[in-house]
Short mmCIF file of C-alpha atoms in Angstrom, two decimals:
data_model
loop_
_atom_site.label_atom_id
_atom_site.label_comp_id
_atom_site.label_asym_id
_atom_site.label_seq_id
_atom_site.Cartn_x
_atom_site.Cartn_y
_atom_site.Cartn_z
CA UNK A 32 -149.38 104.45 -52.84
CA UNK A 33 -150.32 101.74 -55.20
CA UNK A 34 -146.66 100.76 -56.00
CA UNK A 35 -146.58 96.60 -56.02
CA UNK A 36 -150.28 96.67 -54.19
CA UNK A 37 -153.82 96.29 -54.98
CA UNK A 38 -157.07 96.55 -53.66
CA UNK A 39 -158.34 93.79 -51.50
CA UNK A 40 -162.26 93.04 -50.43
CA UNK A 41 -163.36 91.39 -47.62
CA UNK A 42 -166.51 91.54 -45.19
CA UNK A 43 -167.39 91.29 -41.88
CA UNK A 44 -171.05 89.63 -41.34
CA UNK A 45 -172.41 90.86 -44.41
CA UNK A 46 -170.49 93.96 -45.10
CA UNK A 47 -166.73 94.43 -46.43
CA UNK A 48 -164.19 96.70 -46.46
CA UNK A 49 -161.30 98.03 -48.93
CA UNK A 50 -157.82 98.02 -48.01
CA UNK A 51 -154.14 97.59 -49.83
CA UNK A 52 -152.43 94.39 -49.87
CA UNK A 53 -149.37 93.27 -52.01
CA UNK A 54 -149.59 92.73 -55.48
CA UNK A 55 -147.97 91.03 -58.37
CA UNK A 56 -146.42 92.89 -61.07
CA UNK A 57 -145.67 96.41 -61.39
CA UNK A 58 -148.35 99.37 -61.02
CA UNK A 59 -148.41 103.25 -61.45
CA UNK A 60 -146.37 105.40 -59.13
CA UNK A 61 -148.65 107.18 -57.08
CA UNK A 62 -147.42 109.44 -53.76
CA UNK A 63 -146.82 107.21 -50.86
CA UNK A 64 -148.32 108.24 -47.49
CA UNK A 65 -144.80 109.26 -46.32
CA UNK A 66 -144.16 111.42 -49.48
CA UNK A 67 -147.22 113.26 -49.11
CA UNK A 68 -146.71 114.00 -45.49
CA UNK A 69 -143.14 115.07 -45.22
CA UNK A 70 -142.60 118.79 -44.46
CA UNK A 71 -145.36 120.89 -46.24
CA UNK A 72 -148.55 118.88 -46.83
CA UNK A 73 -148.67 118.34 -50.91
CA UNK A 74 -152.00 119.49 -52.14
CA UNK A 75 -150.97 119.34 -55.94
CA UNK A 76 -153.89 118.83 -58.30
CA UNK A 77 -156.38 120.43 -55.45
CA UNK A 78 -158.56 123.33 -56.18
CA UNK A 79 -160.66 125.63 -54.14
CA UNK A 80 -163.15 128.08 -55.86
CA UNK A 81 -163.54 129.26 -52.14
CA UNK A 82 -161.22 131.91 -49.88
CA UNK A 83 -162.24 129.38 -46.92
CA UNK A 84 -160.08 126.84 -48.62
CA UNK A 85 -162.53 124.15 -48.04
CA UNK A 86 -165.23 121.64 -50.25
CA UNK A 87 -167.86 123.26 -47.75
CA UNK A 88 -169.92 121.24 -45.74
CA UNK A 89 -171.61 118.13 -48.01
CA UNK A 90 -174.18 115.93 -46.89
CA UNK A 91 -173.57 112.36 -46.90
CA UNK A 92 -175.92 109.05 -46.29
CA UNK A 93 -174.50 106.63 -43.63
CA UNK A 94 -175.54 103.87 -45.80
CA UNK A 95 -176.62 100.76 -43.59
CA UNK A 96 -174.89 102.54 -40.71
CA UNK A 97 -171.81 101.81 -41.78
CA UNK A 98 -170.55 103.35 -45.16
CA UNK A 99 -170.26 107.22 -46.15
CA UNK A 100 -171.71 107.82 -49.47
CA UNK A 101 -172.27 111.14 -51.28
CA UNK A 102 -172.63 112.74 -54.50
CA UNK A 103 -169.47 113.66 -56.52
CA UNK A 104 -169.20 115.13 -60.17
CA UNK A 105 -166.48 112.76 -61.83
CA UNK A 106 -165.45 113.93 -65.50
CA UNK A 107 -169.00 116.06 -65.41
CA UNK A 108 -171.07 112.88 -64.64
CA UNK A 109 -172.78 113.10 -61.08
CA UNK A 110 -172.34 109.61 -59.15
CA UNK A 111 -172.58 108.63 -55.54
CA UNK A 112 -168.84 108.06 -53.89
CA UNK A 113 -167.92 106.08 -50.97
CA UNK A 114 -165.34 107.09 -48.82
CA UNK A 115 -162.74 104.55 -47.89
CA UNK A 116 -159.36 106.09 -45.85
CA UNK A 117 -158.14 102.46 -46.08
CA UNK A 118 -157.86 102.45 -49.93
CA UNK A 119 -154.15 103.66 -50.93
CA UNK A 120 -155.78 105.17 -54.09
CA UNK A 121 -159.04 106.46 -55.59
CA UNK A 122 -160.53 103.33 -57.36
CA UNK A 123 -163.08 103.98 -60.43
CA UNK A 124 -164.95 101.02 -61.24
CA UNK A 125 -163.84 99.51 -64.68
CA UNK A 126 -166.90 99.87 -66.39
CA UNK A 127 -167.56 103.28 -65.31
CA UNK A 128 -163.96 104.64 -66.27
CA UNK A 129 -164.51 103.04 -69.65
CA UNK A 130 -167.73 105.01 -69.96
CA UNK A 131 -165.95 108.43 -69.24
CA UNK A 132 -163.28 107.40 -72.12
CA UNK A 133 -160.38 107.83 -69.43
CA UNK A 134 -156.61 107.00 -70.91
CA UNK A 135 -155.44 103.91 -69.36
CA UNK A 136 -151.65 103.49 -68.81
CA UNK A 137 -151.14 100.02 -67.31
CA UNK A 138 -152.89 96.19 -67.26
CA UNK A 139 -151.78 94.71 -64.20
CA UNK A 140 -152.80 91.43 -62.22
CA UNK A 141 -152.87 91.87 -58.29
CA UNK A 142 -153.21 89.34 -55.51
CA UNK A 143 -156.25 90.04 -53.43
CA UNK A 144 -157.80 88.34 -50.53
CA UNK A 145 -159.43 85.51 -52.30
CA UNK A 146 -157.11 85.25 -55.34
CA UNK A 147 -155.99 87.13 -58.20
CA UNK A 148 -157.62 90.15 -59.77
CA UNK A 149 -156.98 92.38 -62.77
CA UNK A 150 -156.57 96.17 -62.40
CA UNK A 151 -155.26 99.05 -64.20
CA UNK A 152 -153.97 102.94 -63.79
CA UNK A 153 -156.20 105.47 -65.48
CA UNK A 154 -155.12 109.23 -66.25
CA UNK A 155 -157.07 112.46 -66.53
CA UNK A 156 -159.48 111.82 -63.68
CA UNK A 157 -161.50 115.14 -62.86
CA UNK A 158 -163.30 115.16 -59.44
CA UNK A 159 -165.63 118.07 -58.34
CA UNK A 160 -166.73 117.90 -54.55
CA UNK A 161 -168.90 120.68 -53.34
CA UNK A 162 -166.21 123.88 -53.75
CA UNK A 163 -163.23 121.73 -54.08
CA UNK A 164 -161.64 120.39 -57.48
CA UNK A 165 -159.22 117.49 -57.61
CA UNK A 166 -157.17 116.28 -60.95
CA UNK A 167 -155.19 113.16 -61.01
CA UNK A 168 -154.66 109.45 -61.36
CA UNK A 169 -156.41 106.65 -60.24
CA UNK A 170 -156.96 102.88 -60.48
CA UNK A 171 -159.77 101.19 -62.32
CA UNK A 172 -161.09 97.88 -61.04
CA UNK A 173 -164.17 95.86 -61.46
CA UNK A 174 -166.17 96.64 -58.35
CA UNK A 175 -169.45 94.74 -59.58
CA UNK A 176 -168.25 92.07 -56.66
CA UNK A 177 -168.24 95.02 -53.93
CA UNK A 178 -171.52 96.41 -55.23
CA UNK A 179 -173.35 93.17 -54.71
CA UNK A 180 -172.10 92.95 -51.29
CA UNK A 181 -173.06 96.76 -50.73
CA UNK A 182 -176.42 96.14 -52.42
CA UNK A 183 -176.02 99.69 -54.57
CA UNK A 184 -173.71 100.53 -57.28
CA UNK A 185 -170.40 101.87 -56.67
CA UNK A 186 -168.74 103.91 -59.36
CA UNK A 187 -165.95 105.18 -57.13
CA UNK A 188 -164.31 105.10 -53.94
CA UNK A 189 -162.25 108.03 -52.33
CA UNK A 190 -159.23 107.44 -50.46
CA UNK A 191 -155.59 107.78 -50.76
CA UNK A 192 -154.73 111.09 -52.37
CA UNK A 193 -157.77 112.94 -50.73
CA UNK A 194 -156.39 112.02 -47.26
CA UNK A 195 -152.98 112.09 -48.22
CA UNK A 196 -153.46 115.79 -49.25
CA UNK A 197 -156.30 117.32 -47.35
CA UNK A 198 -158.00 117.18 -43.36
CA UNK A 199 -161.30 115.05 -43.93
CA UNK A 200 -163.79 116.54 -41.32
CA UNK A 201 -166.67 113.95 -40.72
CA UNK A 202 -169.58 115.31 -38.66
CA UNK A 203 -171.34 111.76 -37.99
CA UNK A 204 -174.29 113.56 -35.73
CA UNK A 205 -175.35 115.66 -38.84
CA UNK A 206 -174.21 113.36 -41.48
CA UNK A 207 -172.02 115.93 -43.33
CA UNK A 208 -168.39 116.18 -44.53
CA UNK A 209 -165.94 118.56 -45.42
CA UNK A 210 -162.59 118.56 -47.17
CA UNK A 211 -160.37 121.18 -45.77
CA UNK A 212 -156.78 122.69 -46.73
CA UNK A 213 -154.06 121.46 -44.14
CA UNK A 214 -152.10 124.80 -44.11
CA UNK A 215 -155.25 127.01 -42.90
CA UNK A 216 -156.94 124.17 -40.71
CA UNK A 217 -157.33 125.05 -36.82
CA UNK A 218 -158.33 122.18 -34.77
CA UNK A 219 -161.38 122.63 -32.80
CA UNK A 220 -160.69 123.49 -28.70
CA UNK A 221 -163.03 120.79 -27.77
CA UNK A 222 -161.29 117.78 -29.98
CA UNK A 223 -158.81 115.19 -28.34
CA UNK A 224 -155.98 114.92 -30.55
CA UNK A 225 -154.78 111.73 -30.92
CA UNK A 226 -151.05 110.68 -33.01
CA UNK A 227 -150.92 108.77 -36.15
CA UNK A 228 -148.11 106.81 -37.24
CA UNK A 229 -147.28 105.84 -41.26
CA UNK A 230 -148.39 102.15 -41.66
CA UNK A 231 -147.50 101.35 -45.36
CA UNK A 232 -149.42 103.42 -47.28
CA UNK A 233 -151.96 104.06 -44.45
CA UNK A 234 -151.91 105.80 -40.84
CA UNK A 235 -152.80 104.33 -37.93
CA UNK A 236 -153.79 104.93 -34.47
CA UNK A 237 -152.57 103.52 -30.87
CA UNK A 238 -155.75 102.20 -28.90
CA UNK A 239 -156.09 100.23 -25.64
CA UNK A 240 -157.65 96.82 -26.39
CA UNK A 241 -158.40 95.28 -22.93
CA UNK A 242 -155.56 97.03 -21.13
CA UNK A 243 -153.11 96.08 -24.31
CA UNK A 244 -151.78 98.78 -26.41
CA UNK A 245 -152.77 98.16 -30.11
CA UNK A 246 -151.70 100.05 -33.04
CA UNK A 247 -154.37 99.78 -35.51
CA UNK A 248 -154.85 101.32 -38.79
CA UNK A 249 -157.36 104.17 -39.55
CA UNK A 250 -159.89 102.57 -41.99
CA UNK A 251 -163.21 104.35 -42.91
CA UNK A 252 -163.60 101.61 -45.48
CA UNK A 253 -164.20 98.92 -42.77
CA UNK A 254 -167.70 98.77 -41.83
CA UNK A 255 -167.02 96.86 -38.86
CA UNK A 256 -165.39 97.47 -35.48
CA UNK A 257 -162.17 95.84 -35.22
CA UNK A 258 -159.77 93.53 -37.33
CA UNK A 259 -157.05 92.20 -35.13
CA UNK A 260 -153.93 90.57 -36.54
CA UNK A 261 -151.59 87.81 -35.33
CA UNK A 262 -148.89 90.47 -34.50
CA UNK A 263 -151.80 91.41 -31.57
CA UNK A 264 -153.77 88.38 -30.60
CA UNK A 265 -151.25 85.97 -30.91
CA UNK A 266 -149.20 87.60 -27.85
CA UNK A 267 -149.45 85.39 -24.63
CA UNK A 268 -152.47 86.09 -22.45
CA UNK A 269 -155.10 87.45 -25.02
CA UNK A 270 -156.78 84.39 -26.34
CA UNK A 271 -156.58 82.19 -23.30
CA UNK A 272 -160.14 80.47 -23.17
CA UNK A 273 -161.75 83.24 -25.44
CA UNK A 274 -164.80 81.98 -26.99
CA UNK A 275 -164.66 82.33 -30.93
CA UNK A 276 -166.93 81.07 -33.64
CA UNK A 277 -166.34 82.02 -37.71
CA UNK A 278 -166.78 84.32 -40.50
CA UNK A 279 -165.66 84.95 -43.63
CA UNK A 280 -163.91 87.47 -45.81
CA UNK A 281 -162.88 87.16 -49.45
CA UNK A 282 -162.10 89.17 -52.47
CA UNK A 283 -162.81 89.07 -56.31
CA UNK A 284 -160.94 85.65 -56.26
CA UNK A 285 -162.80 83.99 -54.00
CA UNK A 286 -163.58 83.72 -49.97
CA UNK A 287 -161.97 82.33 -47.09
CA UNK A 288 -163.05 81.35 -43.15
CA UNK A 289 -161.68 83.71 -40.52
CA UNK A 290 -162.46 83.65 -36.80
CA UNK A 291 -164.58 86.06 -34.79
CA UNK A 292 -164.47 86.87 -31.09
CA UNK A 293 -165.91 89.60 -28.38
CA UNK A 294 -163.27 92.11 -27.15
CA UNK A 295 -164.59 93.46 -23.61
CA UNK A 296 -163.19 96.86 -23.67
CA UNK A 297 -161.65 99.56 -26.29
CA UNK A 298 -160.19 102.72 -25.18
CA UNK A 299 -159.79 105.55 -27.63
CA UNK A 300 -158.10 108.76 -26.21
CA UNK A 301 -160.41 109.15 -23.35
CA UNK A 302 -163.09 107.38 -24.45
CA UNK A 303 -164.18 103.78 -23.27
CA UNK A 304 -166.48 101.25 -25.48
CA UNK A 305 -167.57 97.97 -24.25
CA UNK A 306 -168.60 94.48 -25.81
CA UNK A 307 -167.18 94.96 -29.57
CA UNK A 308 -167.12 92.35 -32.11
CA UNK A 309 -164.06 91.95 -33.75
CA UNK A 310 -162.65 89.46 -36.37
CA UNK A 311 -159.25 87.72 -36.03
CA UNK A 312 -157.29 87.48 -39.15
CA UNK A 313 -154.92 84.64 -39.51
CA UNK A 314 -152.37 86.62 -42.12
CA UNK A 315 -150.82 90.17 -40.82
CA UNK A 316 -150.45 90.93 -44.71
CA UNK A 317 -154.16 90.89 -45.13
CA UNK A 318 -155.31 93.56 -42.41
CA UNK A 319 -154.45 96.03 -44.77
CA UNK A 320 -150.94 97.22 -44.14
CA UNK A 321 -147.46 96.24 -45.33
CA UNK A 322 -146.20 97.41 -41.82
CA UNK A 323 -145.12 94.21 -39.57
CA UNK A 324 -145.77 96.42 -36.46
CA UNK A 325 -149.47 96.54 -37.38
CA UNK A 326 -151.77 94.85 -34.83
CA UNK A 327 -154.99 95.30 -37.05
CA UNK A 328 -157.56 97.49 -38.21
CA UNK A 329 -160.14 99.69 -36.53
CA UNK A 330 -163.25 100.51 -38.43
CA UNK A 331 -166.13 102.93 -38.86
CA UNK A 332 -168.34 100.89 -36.50
CA UNK A 333 -166.16 102.56 -33.84
CA UNK A 334 -164.83 105.65 -35.41
CA UNK A 335 -168.37 106.78 -36.45
CA UNK A 336 -169.18 107.28 -32.61
CA UNK A 337 -167.03 110.53 -32.60
CA UNK A 338 -166.99 113.70 -34.54
CA UNK A 339 -163.99 112.45 -36.64
CA UNK A 340 -161.52 114.97 -38.39
CA UNK A 341 -158.83 113.02 -40.25
CA UNK A 342 -155.73 115.06 -40.56
CA UNK A 343 -153.31 112.61 -42.31
CA UNK A 344 -150.58 115.52 -43.48
CA UNK A 345 -150.28 116.47 -39.97
CA UNK A 346 -150.11 112.86 -38.45
CA UNK A 347 -153.33 113.11 -36.18
CA UNK A 348 -156.78 112.35 -35.85
CA UNK A 349 -159.06 114.63 -33.95
CA UNK A 350 -161.90 113.09 -31.62
CA UNK A 351 -164.66 115.97 -31.07
CA UNK A 352 -168.04 115.94 -29.39
CA UNK A 353 -170.75 114.87 -29.60
CA UNK A 354 -169.20 111.28 -28.72
CA UNK A 355 -171.59 108.17 -28.50
CA UNK A 356 -170.52 106.15 -25.34
CA UNK A 357 -173.98 104.88 -24.80
CA UNK A 358 -175.19 102.74 -27.91
CA UNK A 359 -174.67 99.15 -28.02
CA UNK A 360 -172.79 97.68 -30.81
CA UNK A 361 -174.42 95.58 -33.21
CA UNK A 362 -173.98 91.79 -32.19
CA UNK A 363 -175.15 89.06 -34.68
CA UNK A 364 -177.06 86.24 -32.64
CA UNK A 365 -177.82 84.01 -35.69
CA UNK A 366 -174.54 82.99 -37.28
CA UNK A 367 -175.97 83.71 -40.68
CA UNK A 368 -174.32 85.56 -43.89
CA UNK A 369 -176.98 86.25 -46.48
CA UNK A 370 -177.49 87.56 -49.82
CA UNK A 371 -180.66 89.10 -51.25
CA UNK A 372 -182.70 87.38 -54.31
CA UNK A 373 -186.13 87.94 -55.90
CA UNK A 374 -186.77 84.75 -54.31
CA UNK A 375 -185.84 85.56 -50.66
CA UNK A 376 -182.42 85.78 -48.60
CA UNK A 377 -179.91 83.28 -49.81
CA UNK A 378 -177.67 81.80 -47.11
CA UNK A 379 -174.22 82.18 -48.17
CA UNK A 380 -172.45 81.11 -44.61
CA UNK A 381 -173.23 79.61 -41.35
CA UNK A 382 -171.04 80.16 -38.79
CA UNK A 383 -169.61 77.14 -36.72
CA UNK A 384 -171.61 76.28 -33.43
CA UNK A 385 -173.93 79.17 -34.33
CA UNK A 386 -177.61 79.23 -33.88
CA UNK A 387 -177.95 78.78 -37.45
CA UNK A 388 -176.00 75.76 -37.38
CA UNK A 389 -177.67 74.30 -34.70
CA UNK A 390 -180.82 74.87 -36.55
CA UNK A 391 -179.65 73.16 -39.41
CA UNK A 392 -179.33 75.72 -42.16
CA UNK A 393 -176.49 75.08 -44.75
CA UNK A 394 -175.48 77.21 -47.51
CA UNK A 395 -177.85 77.39 -50.45
CA UNK A 396 -181.03 77.28 -48.27
CA UNK A 397 -183.41 80.03 -49.40
CA UNK A 398 -185.46 81.83 -46.75
CA UNK A 399 -188.80 82.72 -47.93
CA UNK A 400 -190.11 84.46 -45.00
CA UNK A 401 -189.10 85.49 -41.54
CA UNK A 402 -191.73 85.50 -38.64
CA UNK A 403 -194.54 85.53 -41.48
CA UNK A 404 -192.81 88.24 -43.43
CA UNK A 405 -191.86 87.41 -46.85
CA UNK A 406 -188.17 88.24 -47.77
CA UNK A 407 -187.51 90.29 -50.90
CA UNK A 408 -184.74 92.19 -52.52
CA UNK A 409 -185.54 95.13 -50.41
CA UNK A 410 -186.43 93.61 -46.95
CA UNK A 411 -183.64 94.09 -44.51
CA UNK A 412 -182.34 91.17 -42.16
CA UNK A 413 -182.00 93.12 -39.34
CA UNK A 414 -183.87 89.99 -37.26
CA UNK A 415 -180.31 88.84 -37.25
CA UNK A 416 -179.12 91.13 -34.64
CA UNK A 417 -182.45 90.49 -32.32
CA UNK A 418 -182.70 90.62 -28.58
CA UNK A 419 -181.33 87.40 -26.66
CA UNK A 420 -183.11 85.03 -25.96
CA UNK A 421 -185.06 85.36 -28.94
CA UNK A 422 -187.05 82.71 -31.32
CA UNK A 423 -187.28 83.14 -35.16
CA UNK A 424 -189.46 81.51 -37.25
CA UNK A 425 -188.42 80.75 -40.29
CA UNK A 426 -189.87 79.31 -43.92
CA UNK A 427 -187.49 78.06 -46.54
CA UNK A 428 -188.28 78.19 -50.14
CA UNK A 429 -187.95 74.20 -49.98
CA UNK A 430 -191.18 74.12 -47.93
CA UNK A 431 -189.38 73.14 -44.78
CA UNK A 432 -190.32 75.60 -41.28
CA UNK A 433 -187.35 76.11 -39.29
CA UNK A 434 -187.33 77.68 -35.57
CA UNK A 435 -184.14 79.16 -34.59
CA UNK A 436 -183.31 80.57 -31.18
CA UNK A 437 -181.26 83.49 -31.18
CA UNK A 438 -178.14 83.54 -28.78
CA UNK A 439 -174.77 84.76 -28.40
CA UNK A 440 -172.40 82.24 -29.73
CA UNK A 441 -169.16 84.09 -29.93
#
């Protein structure tokens, strides 16, 4: 639902997520999660050109191992879309929407994580995805900020309506996705069915975090693992002497600092996962739901370890094999947040008490080479997640040479 709400942008490490937050001003009345899932599933606006009542399998790219991106046709134009179950509405980039000549019915101001941002409601959106077509309304907002964080153009984010109306079948092992009619869908016998409960405009799953139940919003737009709200981490016994550091999150209006920590064990259904980096948010409402009972947000870093079938119309998520229990979670051992530039990697943020802080790096430094390898717009920064102990030699554009010892700092 996009009533009195807007989209917020934040990132963990060098990533970002999209979720819903309270907004200023009025907004378009799109169907809420509760309305769409009460009684018979609401698939108004959805058409299939197949008797199987499905889009059919569509190949997707798991960009940066954390974002589901695939081709769609929007009002006759083929573009790449990103999937985001945490977005309360399908979102078009403002410039892309204007280029399509879509009708704008509102000009609004919303409150994002980093500050206020403009958005509007647009009508006449037509989307073709495989053998499925959807016609309806969307929200237009300047996504250039998000595109910059991702590193590629983002003309459209698919969320909201499609999750409320359809079963979204995501086969991570084969990099394929299908959108199915909930009225005809039959769950595979091998899948574990976990119940979902309404959480604002989204739905949440109950998992175990170090033996404590946690009610977490299901968010495929979150490229990280876990966000925990004060409703969870401020309870007696959780923080104790837990080691933490800092990270950044933010939005169209700027950035803010948040804490990060390591969670020893998360159990989902019958599956255990160990040593998971997590972010500790300072304000409940910024986790992506207006539901005060929410304990946080679970992202794609964990969800992609299943063959995931998201069934919002029937308030469940199906966790099917294959299940990846063995691959360790990616852990940053540098404390750096970087941005690509033609001159090298620009230091955006340095975490407290991290190896980067101890090495004397500061925001604004430009890393020209890493272990003798020149840094460009296309070189990755996976060295930040290297094995520990590890020694990295950095040459800065200023001419200074730095040796940084990679280590666990939270």
